[in-house]
Amino acid sequence: MALNIVLVTGTREKLQMAAMIAAVSAVSEEEVNVFVSMNAIEYFMVDGAGKCAPSEGKLGELLESKNAPPFMQIVEQAVELGGAKFYPCSMAMDLLGAGQPELLPFMEKPLGLTKFLADTRGQQVLVF
């Protein structure tokens, strides 16, 4: 059974937690699929990859001050070491007027929410 994550947040804490869950599951040889949309998608685009996500609380601030690994570094480990797949939301891409060249190289082809939910029916889905 696969682990599926819908990632819509733009806050550091939730991006960090989603990345950690994806990485741990992927390196544990579990299939991991992440649907990236809304405020999360900017961090998966070439222009936004180096941006710091804003913290929503004390733990987010501590992640910064204690030099925790950036969430994108963890995401890249999930892809490289465990084969996690990250799918950009086609609607968000349309709204941004962006195409595949604007996405980070590891991103899969854009996918609609209906297709993602149909493919994950009956499986575990976490939403961040």
Coordinates of N, CA and C in Angstrom, one line a residue:
M1 N 0.8 -1.2 0.0 CA 0.0 0.0 0.0 C 0.9 1.2 0.0
A2 N 0.5 2.2 -0.7 CA 1.3 3.5 -0.9 C 0.9 4.5 0.2
L3 N 1.8 5.4 0.5 CA 1.5 6.6 1.3 C 1.4 7.7 0.3
N4 N 0.3 8.4 0.4 CA 0.0 9.6 -0.4 C -0.2 10.8 0.4
I5 N 0.4 11.9 -0.1 CA 0.4 13.2 0.6 C -0.1 14.2 -0.3
V6 N -1.1 15.0 0.2 CA -1.5 16.2 -0.5 C -0.9 17.4 0.3
L7 N 0.0 18.1 -0.4 CA 0.7 19.2 0.2 C 0.3 20.5 -0.4
V8 N -0.4 21.3 0.5 CA -1.0 22.6 0.0 C -0.5 23.8 0.8
T9 N 0.2 23.6 1.9 CA 0.7 24.6 2.8 C 1.9 25.3 2.3
G10 N 2.1 26.5 2.8 CA 3.3 27.2 2.5 C 4.1 27.6 3.8
T11 N 3.8 26.9 4.9 CA 4.5 27.2 6.2 C 5.6 26.1 6.4
R12 N 6.6 26.6 7.0 CA 7.8 25.8 7.3 C 7.5 24.5 8.0
E13 N 6.8 24.6 9.1 CA 6.5 23.4 9.9 C 5.9 22.3 9.2
K14 N 4.8 22.7 8.4 CA 4.1 21.6 7.7 C 4.9 21.1 6.5
L15 N 5.6 22.0 5.8 CA 6.5 21.5 4.7 C 7.5 20.6 5.2
Q16 N 8.1 20.9 6.4 CA 9.1 20.1 7.0 C 8.6 18.7 7.4
M17 N 7.4 18.7 8.0 CA 6.8 17.4 8.5 C 6.5 16.5 7.3
A18 N 5.9 17.1 6.3 CA 5.5 16.4 5.1 C 6.8 15.8 4.4
A19 N 7.8 16.6 4.4 CA 9.1 16.1 3.8 C 9.7 14.9 4.6
M20 N 9.6 15.1 5.9 CA 10.2 14.0 6.8 C 9.4 12.7 6.6
I21 N 8.1 12.8 6.6 CA 7.2 11.6 6.5 C 7.5 11.0 5.1
A22 N 7.6 11.8 4.1 CA 7.8 11.3 2.7 C 9.2 10.6 2.7
A23 N 10.2 11.2 3.2 CA 11.5 10.6 3.2 C 11.6 9.3 4.0
V24 N 11.1 9.3 5.2 CA 11.2 8.1 6.0 C 10.4 7.0 5.3
S25 N 9.3 7.2 4.8 CA 8.5 6.2 4.2 C 9.1 5.7 2.9
A26 N 9.7 6.6 2.1 CA 10.3 6.3 0.9 C 11.6 5.4 1.1
V27 N 12.4 5.8 2.0 CA 13.6 5.0 2.3 C 13.3 3.7 3.0
S28 N 12.0 3.5 3.5 CA 11.6 2.3 4.1 C 10.9 1.4 3.0
E29 N 11.2 1.8 1.8 CA 10.7 1.0 0.6 C 9.2 1.0 0.5
E30 N 8.5 2.1 1.0 CA 7.1 2.3 0.8 C 6.9 3.2 -0.4
E31 N 6.0 2.9 -1.3 CA 5.7 3.8 -2.4 C 5.1 5.1 -1.8
V32 N 5.7 6.3 -2.3 CA 5.2 7.6 -1.8 C 4.9 8.5 -3.0
N33 N 3.7 9.0 -2.9 CA 3.2 10.0 -4.0 C 2.8 11.2 -3.3
V34 N 3.3 12.4 -3.8 CA 3.0 13.7 -3.2 C 2.3 14.6 -4.2
F35 N 1.1 15.0 -4.0 CA 0.4 16.0 -4.8 C 0.7 17.4 -4.3
V36 N 1.3 18.2 -5.1 CA 1.8 19.6 -4.6 C 0.9 20.6 -5.2
S37 N 0.2 21.4 -4.4 CA -0.7 22.4 -4.9 C -0.7 23.7 -4.0
M38 N -1.6 24.6 -4.4 CA -1.8 25.8 -3.6 C -0.5 26.5 -3.2
N39 N -0.4 26.9 -1.9 CA 0.8 27.7 -1.5 C 2.1 26.9 -1.4
A40 N 2.0 25.6 -1.5 CA 3.2 24.8 -1.5 C 4.0 24.8 -2.8
I41 N 3.2 25.0 -3.9 CA 3.8 24.7 -5.2 C 5.0 25.7 -5.5
E42 N 4.9 26.9 -5.0 CA 6.0 27.9 -5.3 C 7.4 27.4 -4.9
Y43 N 7.5 26.5 -3.9 CA 8.7 26.0 -3.4 C 9.3 24.9 -4.3
F44 N 8.5 24.4 -5.2 CA 8.8 23.3 -6.1 C 9.1 23.8 -7.5
M45 N 9.1 25.1 -7.6 CA 9.4 25.8 -8.9 C 10.9 26.3 -8.8
V46 N 11.5 26.4 -10.0 CA 12.9 26.8 -10.1 C 13.1 28.2 -9.4
D47 N 12.2 29.1 -9.6 CA 12.3 30.4 -9.0 C 12.1 30.5 -7.5
G48 N 11.4 29.5 -6.9 CA 11.1 29.5 -5.5 C 11.8 28.5 -4.7
A49 N 12.7 27.7 -5.3 CA 13.3 26.6 -4.6 C 14.2 27.0 -3.4
G50 N 14.8 28.2 -3.5 CA 15.7 28.6 -2.5 C 15.0 29.5 -1.4
K51 N 13.7 29.7 -1.6 CA 13.0 30.6 -0.6 C 12.8 29.9 0.7
C52 N 12.8 30.7 1.8 CA 12.5 30.2 3.1 C 11.0 30.3 3.3
A53 N 10.4 29.2 3.7 CA 9.0 29.3 4.0 C 8.8 29.9 5.4
P54 N 7.8 30.8 5.5 CA 7.5 31.4 6.8 C 7.1 30.5 7.9
S55 N 7.6 30.7 9.1 CA 7.2 29.9 10.2 C 5.8 30.4 10.7
E56 N 5.1 29.4 11.3 CA 3.8 29.8 11.9 C 3.8 29.7 13.4
G57 N 4.9 29.4 13.9 CA 5.0 29.3 15.4 C 6.4 29.1 15.9
K58 N 6.6 28.8 17.2 CA 7.9 28.7 17.8 C 8.7 27.6 17.2
L59 N 8.1 26.4 16.9 CA 8.9 25.3 16.4 C 9.5 25.6 15.0
G60 N 8.8 26.4 14.2 CA 9.3 26.8 12.9 C 10.5 27.7 13.1
E61 N 10.4 28.6 14.1 CA 11.5 29.5 14.3 C 12.7 28.7 14.8
L62 N 12.5 27.7 15.6 CA 13.6 26.9 16.2 C 14.2 26.1 15.0
L63 N 13.4 25.6 14.1 CA 14.0 24.9 12.9 C 15.0 25.8 12.2
E64 N 14.7 27.0 12.1 CA 15.6 28.0 11.5 C 16.8 28.2 12.4
S65 N 16.6 28.6 13.6 CA 17.7 29.0 14.5 C 18.6 27.8 14.8
K66 N 18.1 26.6 14.8 CA 18.9 25.4 15.2 C 19.5 24.8 13.9
N67 N 19.3 25.4 12.8 CA 19.9 24.9 11.5 C 19.4 23.5 11.1
A68 N 18.1 23.2 11.3 CA 17.6 21.9 10.9 C 17.7 21.9 9.4
P69 N 17.9 20.7 8.8 CA 18.0 20.6 7.4 C 16.8 21.2 6.7
P70 N 17.0 22.0 5.6 CA 15.9 22.6 4.9 C 14.9 21.5 4.4
F71 N 13.6 21.8 4.4 CA 12.7 20.7 3.9 C 13.0 20.3 2.5
M72 N 13.5 21.2 1.7 CA 13.8 20.8 0.3 C 14.9 19.8 0.2
Q73 N 15.9 19.9 1.1 CA 16.9 18.9 1.1 C 16.3 17.5 1.5
I74 N 15.4 17.5 2.4 CA 14.7 16.2 2.8 C 13.9 15.7 1.6
V75 N 13.2 16.6 0.9 CA 12.4 16.2 -0.2 C 13.3 15.5 -1.3
E76 N 14.5 16.1 -1.5 CA 15.4 15.6 -2.5 C 15.9 14.2 -2.1
Q77 N 16.1 14.0 -0.8 CA 16.5 12.7 -0.3 C 15.4 11.7 -0.5
A78 N 14.2 12.1 -0.3 CA 13.0 11.2 -0.5 C 13.0 10.7 -2.0
V79 N 13.3 11.6 -2.9 CA 13.3 11.3 -4.3 C 14.5 10.4 -4.7
E80 N 15.6 10.9 -4.3 CA 16.9 10.2 -4.7 C 17.1 8.8 -4.0
L81 N 16.8 8.8 -2.7 CA 17.1 7.5 -2.0 C 15.9 6.6 -2.0
G82 N 14.7 7.1 -2.1 CA 13.5 6.2 -2.0 C 12.6 6.2 -3.1
G83 N 12.8 7.0 -4.1 CA 12.0 7.0 -5.3 C 10.6 7.7 -5.1
A84 N 10.5 8.6 -4.1 CA 9.2 9.3 -3.9 C 8.9 10.1 -5.2
K85 N 7.6 10.2 -5.5 CA 7.2 10.9 -6.7 C 6.4 12.2 -6.3
F86 N 6.7 13.3 -6.8 CA 6.1 14.6 -6.5 C 5.4 15.1 -7.8
Y87 N 4.0 15.2 -7.7 CA 3.2 15.6 -8.8 C 2.7 17.1 -8.6
P88 N 3.0 18.0 -9.5 CA 2.4 19.3 -9.4 C 1.0 19.3 -9.8
C89 N 0.2 20.1 -9.2 CA -1.2 20.2 -9.5 C -1.4 21.0 -10.8
S90 N -2.1 20.4 -11.7 CA -2.3 21.0 -13.0 C -3.1 22.4 -12.9
M91 N -4.0 22.4 -12.0 CA -4.8 23.7 -11.8 C -3.9 24.8 -11.3
A92 N -3.0 24.5 -10.4 CA -2.1 25.5 -9.8 C -1.1 26.0 -10.9
M93 N -0.7 25.0 -11.7 CA 0.2 25.4 -12.8 C -0.5 26.3 -13.8
D94 N -1.7 26.0 -14.1 CA -2.5 26.8 -15.0 C -2.6 28.2 -14.5
L95 N -3.0 28.3 -13.2 CA -3.2 29.6 -12.5 C -1.9 30.5 -12.6
L96 N -0.8 29.8 -12.4 CA 0.5 30.5 -12.4 C 1.0 30.8 -13.8
G97 N 0.4 30.2 -14.8 CA 0.9 30.3 -16.2 C 2.2 29.6 -16.4
A98 N 2.5 28.6 -15.6 CA 3.8 27.9 -15.6 C 3.7 26.6 -16.3
G99 N 4.8 26.1 -16.8 CA 4.9 24.8 -17.4 C 6.0 24.0 -16.8
Q100 N 6.2 22.8 -17.4 CA 7.2 21.9 -16.8 C 8.6 22.5 -16.7
P101 N 9.0 23.4 -17.6 CA 10.4 24.0 -17.5 C 10.6 24.8 -16.2
E102 N 9.5 25.3 -15.6 CA 9.6 26.1 -14.4 C 9.6 25.3 -13.2
L103 N 9.4 24.0 -13.3 CA 9.4 23.1 -12.1 C 10.8 22.6 -11.9
L104 N 11.1 22.2 -10.6 CA 12.4 21.5 -10.3 C 12.5 20.2 -11.1
P105 N 13.7 19.8 -11.4 CA 13.9 18.7 -12.3 C 13.2 17.4 -11.9
F106 N 13.1 17.2 -10.6 CA 12.6 15.9 -10.1 C 11.0 15.8 -10.1
M107 N 10.4 16.9 -10.4 CA 8.9 17.0 -10.5 C 8.4 16.2 -11.7
E108 N 7.3 15.4 -11.4 CA 6.7 14.6 -12.4 C 5.8 15.6 -13.3
K109 N 5.2 15.0 -14.3 CA 4.3 15.8 -15.1 C 3.1 16.2 -14.3
P110 N 2.5 17.5 -14.6 CA 1.3 17.9 -13.8 C 0.2 16.9 -13.9
L111 N -0.6 16.9 -12.8 CA -1.6 15.9 -12.6 C -2.8 16.7 -12.0
G112 N -4.0 16.3 -12.4 CA -5.2 16.9 -11.8 C -5.6 16.2 -10.5
L113 N -6.3 17.0 -9.6 CA -6.7 16.4 -8.4 C -7.6 15.2 -8.5
T114 N -8.5 15.2 -9.5 CA -9.4 14.1 -9.7 C -8.6 12.8 -10.0
K115 N -7.6 12.9 -10.9 CA -6.8 11.8 -11.2 C -6.0 11.3 -10.0
F116 N -5.4 12.2 -9.2 CA -4.7 11.8 -8.0 C -5.6 11.1 -7.1
L117 N -6.8 11.6 -6.8 CA -7.7 11.0 -5.8 C -8.2 9.7 -6.4
A118 N -8.4 9.6 -7.7 CA -8.8 8.3 -8.2 C -7.7 7.2 -8.1
D119 N -6.5 7.6 -8.3 CA -5.4 6.7 -8.2 C -5.1 6.3 -6.8
T120 N -5.5 7.1 -5.8 CA -5.2 6.8 -4.4 C -6.4 6.3 -3.6
R121 N -7.5 6.1 -4.3 CA -8.7 5.6 -3.7 C -8.4 4.3 -2.8
G122 N -8.9 4.4 -1.6 CA -8.7 3.3 -0.7 C -7.4 3.2 0.0
Q123 N -6.5 4.2 -0.3 CA -5.2 4.2 0.3 C -5.1 5.3 1.3
Q124 N -4.0 5.3 2.0 CA -3.7 6.3 3.0 C -3.4 7.6 2.4
V125 N -4.0 8.7 2.8 CA -3.7 10.1 2.2 C -3.6 11.0 3.4
L126 N -2.5 11.7 3.5 CA -2.2 12.7 4.5 C -2.3 14.1 3.8
V127 N -2.8 15.0 4.5 CA -3.0 16.4 4.0 C -2.2 17.4 4.9
F128 N -1.3 18.1 4.3 CA -0.5 19.2 4.9 C -0.8 20.5 4.3

